[in-house]
Coordinates of C-alpha atoms in Angstrom, one line a residue:
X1 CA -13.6 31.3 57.2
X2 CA -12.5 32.5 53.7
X3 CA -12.8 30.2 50.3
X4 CA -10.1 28.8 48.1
X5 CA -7.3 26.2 48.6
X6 CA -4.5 26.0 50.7
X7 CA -0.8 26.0 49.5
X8 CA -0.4 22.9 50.6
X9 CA -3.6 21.3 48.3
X10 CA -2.4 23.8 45.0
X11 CA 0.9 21.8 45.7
X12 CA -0.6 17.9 45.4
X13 CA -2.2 19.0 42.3
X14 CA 0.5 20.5 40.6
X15 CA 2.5 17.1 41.9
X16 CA -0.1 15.0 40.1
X17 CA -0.4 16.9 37.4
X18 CA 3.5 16.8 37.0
X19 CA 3.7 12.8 37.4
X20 CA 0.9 12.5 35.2
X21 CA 2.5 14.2 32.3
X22 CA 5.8 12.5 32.6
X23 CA 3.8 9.1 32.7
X24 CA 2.6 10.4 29.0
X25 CA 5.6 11.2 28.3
X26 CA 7.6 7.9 28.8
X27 CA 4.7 6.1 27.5
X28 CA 3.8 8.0 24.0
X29 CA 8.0 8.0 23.7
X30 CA 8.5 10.8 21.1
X31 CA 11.7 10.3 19.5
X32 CA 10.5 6.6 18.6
X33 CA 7.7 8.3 17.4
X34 CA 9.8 10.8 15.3
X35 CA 12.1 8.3 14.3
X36 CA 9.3 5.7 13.1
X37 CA 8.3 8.6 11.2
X38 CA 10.9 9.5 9.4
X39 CA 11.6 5.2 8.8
X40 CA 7.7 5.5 7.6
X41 CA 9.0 8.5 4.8
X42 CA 11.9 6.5 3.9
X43 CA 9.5 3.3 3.1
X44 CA 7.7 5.5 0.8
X45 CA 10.4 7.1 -0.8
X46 CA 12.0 3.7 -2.0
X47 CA 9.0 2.2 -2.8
X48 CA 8.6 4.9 -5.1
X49 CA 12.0 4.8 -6.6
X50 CA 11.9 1.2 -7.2
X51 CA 8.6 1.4 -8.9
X52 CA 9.6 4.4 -11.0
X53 CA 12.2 1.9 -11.9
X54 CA 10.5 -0.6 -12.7
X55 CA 7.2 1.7 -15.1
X56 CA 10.5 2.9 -17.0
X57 CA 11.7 -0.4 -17.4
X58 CA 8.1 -1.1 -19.1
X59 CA 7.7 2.2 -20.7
X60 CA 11.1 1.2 -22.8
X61 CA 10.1 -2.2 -23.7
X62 CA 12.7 -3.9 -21.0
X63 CA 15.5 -1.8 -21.4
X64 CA 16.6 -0.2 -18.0
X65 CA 17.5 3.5 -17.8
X66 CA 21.0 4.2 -19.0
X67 CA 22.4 5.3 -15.2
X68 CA 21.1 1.5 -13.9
X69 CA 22.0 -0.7 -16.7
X70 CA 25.3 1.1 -16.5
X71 CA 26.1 0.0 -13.1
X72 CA 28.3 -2.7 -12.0
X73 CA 27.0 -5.6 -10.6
X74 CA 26.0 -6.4 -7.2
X75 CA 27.9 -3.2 -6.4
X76 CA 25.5 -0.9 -4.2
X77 CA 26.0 3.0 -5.1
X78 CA 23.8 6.0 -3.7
X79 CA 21.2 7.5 -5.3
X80 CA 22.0 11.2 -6.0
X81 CA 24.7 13.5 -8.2
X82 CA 27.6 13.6 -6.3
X83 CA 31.0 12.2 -8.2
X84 CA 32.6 10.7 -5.2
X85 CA 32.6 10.8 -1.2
X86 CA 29.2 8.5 -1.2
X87 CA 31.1 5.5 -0.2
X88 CA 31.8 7.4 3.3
X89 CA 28.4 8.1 4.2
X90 CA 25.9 4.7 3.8
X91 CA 26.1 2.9 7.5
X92 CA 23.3 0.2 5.9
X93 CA 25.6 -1.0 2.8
X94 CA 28.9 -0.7 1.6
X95 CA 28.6 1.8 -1.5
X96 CA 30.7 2.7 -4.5
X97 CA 32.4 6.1 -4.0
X98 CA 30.5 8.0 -6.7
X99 CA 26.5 8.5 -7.0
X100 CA 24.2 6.9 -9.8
X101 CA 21.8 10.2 -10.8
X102 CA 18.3 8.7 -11.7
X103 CA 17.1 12.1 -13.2
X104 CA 15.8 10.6 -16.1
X105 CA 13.1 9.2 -14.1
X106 CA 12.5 12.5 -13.4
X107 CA 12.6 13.5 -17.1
X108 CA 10.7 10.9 -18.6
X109 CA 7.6 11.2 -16.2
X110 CA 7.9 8.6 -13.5
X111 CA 9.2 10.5 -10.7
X112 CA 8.1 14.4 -9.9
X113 CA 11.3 14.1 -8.1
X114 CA 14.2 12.1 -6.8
X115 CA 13.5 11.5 -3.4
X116 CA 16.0 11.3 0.1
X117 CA 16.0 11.2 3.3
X118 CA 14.3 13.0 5.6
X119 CA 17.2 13.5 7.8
X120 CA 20.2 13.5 6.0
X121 CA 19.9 13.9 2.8
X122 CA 20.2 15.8 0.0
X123 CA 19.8 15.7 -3.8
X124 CA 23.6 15.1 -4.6
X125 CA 23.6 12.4 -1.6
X126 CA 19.9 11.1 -1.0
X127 CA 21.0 8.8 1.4
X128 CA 18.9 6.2 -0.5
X129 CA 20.9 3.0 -2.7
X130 CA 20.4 0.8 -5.1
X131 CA 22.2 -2.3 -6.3
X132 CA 21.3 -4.4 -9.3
X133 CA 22.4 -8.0 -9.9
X134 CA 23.6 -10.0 -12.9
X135 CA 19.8 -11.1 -13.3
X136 CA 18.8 -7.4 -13.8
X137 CA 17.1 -8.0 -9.9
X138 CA 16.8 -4.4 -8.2
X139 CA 17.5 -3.7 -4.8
X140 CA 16.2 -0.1 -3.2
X141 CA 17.1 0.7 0.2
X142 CA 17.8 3.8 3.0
X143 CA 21.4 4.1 3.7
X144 CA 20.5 5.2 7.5
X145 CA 17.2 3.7 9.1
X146 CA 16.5 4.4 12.4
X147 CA 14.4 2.0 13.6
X148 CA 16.7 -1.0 14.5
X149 CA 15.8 -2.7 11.2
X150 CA 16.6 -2.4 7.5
X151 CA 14.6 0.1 5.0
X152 CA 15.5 -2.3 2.0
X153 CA 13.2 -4.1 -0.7
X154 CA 14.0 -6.0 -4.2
X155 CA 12.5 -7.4 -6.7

């Protein structure tokens, strides 16, 4: 009688082994994974602009940068350096058509760079916005989360 495994045993084990890894699969759910991701990036990345906001605000004695105390009110505009189209692409908020560039975050220290979105942005549309109100209250959010919920905080 010789040693080694039938064709019929090699095939249940490649069958389990199959189910098996489907069953991971469906459980570990990649693109929620990749999308919670990139919805964990996008957290960062306003976090960061509204606090880069808010140290310049403090660095300059309560006067807010020239590009955001320039803004209209409760109008929502797209972070970034493009002069118009921006209203077209935020699904989250309705936007102003042209971009508000925050480079001078950049240039006075409290950015290393403007962020944007992991997906679709780019540095004339980050596909981040921000909105300030008559009280000088700052909203920073992500134009497209993925998640199901809004990428949004104010202060």
């Amino acid at each position: 009688m010789k040693k080694g495994f039938t064709l019929i045993e090699l095939l249940i084990v490649i069958a389990i082994i199959a189910i098996l890894a489907v069953v991971v699969f469906v459980a570990l759910n990649p693109l929620e994974r990749f999308q919670d991701a990139r919805d964990a990036q996008r957290w960062t990345d306003i976090t960061a602009i509204r606090e880069a906001v808010n140290v310049n605000l403090v660095d300059n004695n309560g006067t807010l940068l020239p590009a955001v105390s320039g803004l209209t009110d409760d109008s929502y505009y797209v972070v970034g350096t493009c002069a118009s189209g921006a209203d077209a692409t935020c699904t989250a908020k309705t936007t102003q058509a042209a971009c508000v560039d925050l480079a001078g975050l950049v240039t006075d220290g409290q950015l290393s760079s403007i962020p944007f979105d992991p997906s679709t942005g780019d540095s004339a549309n980050t596909d981040y916005y921000i909105m300030i109100d008559a009280n000088n209250s700052i909203a920073v959010g992500a134009c497209d989360p993925e998640g199901g919920s809004a990428v949004s905080i104010a202060y």
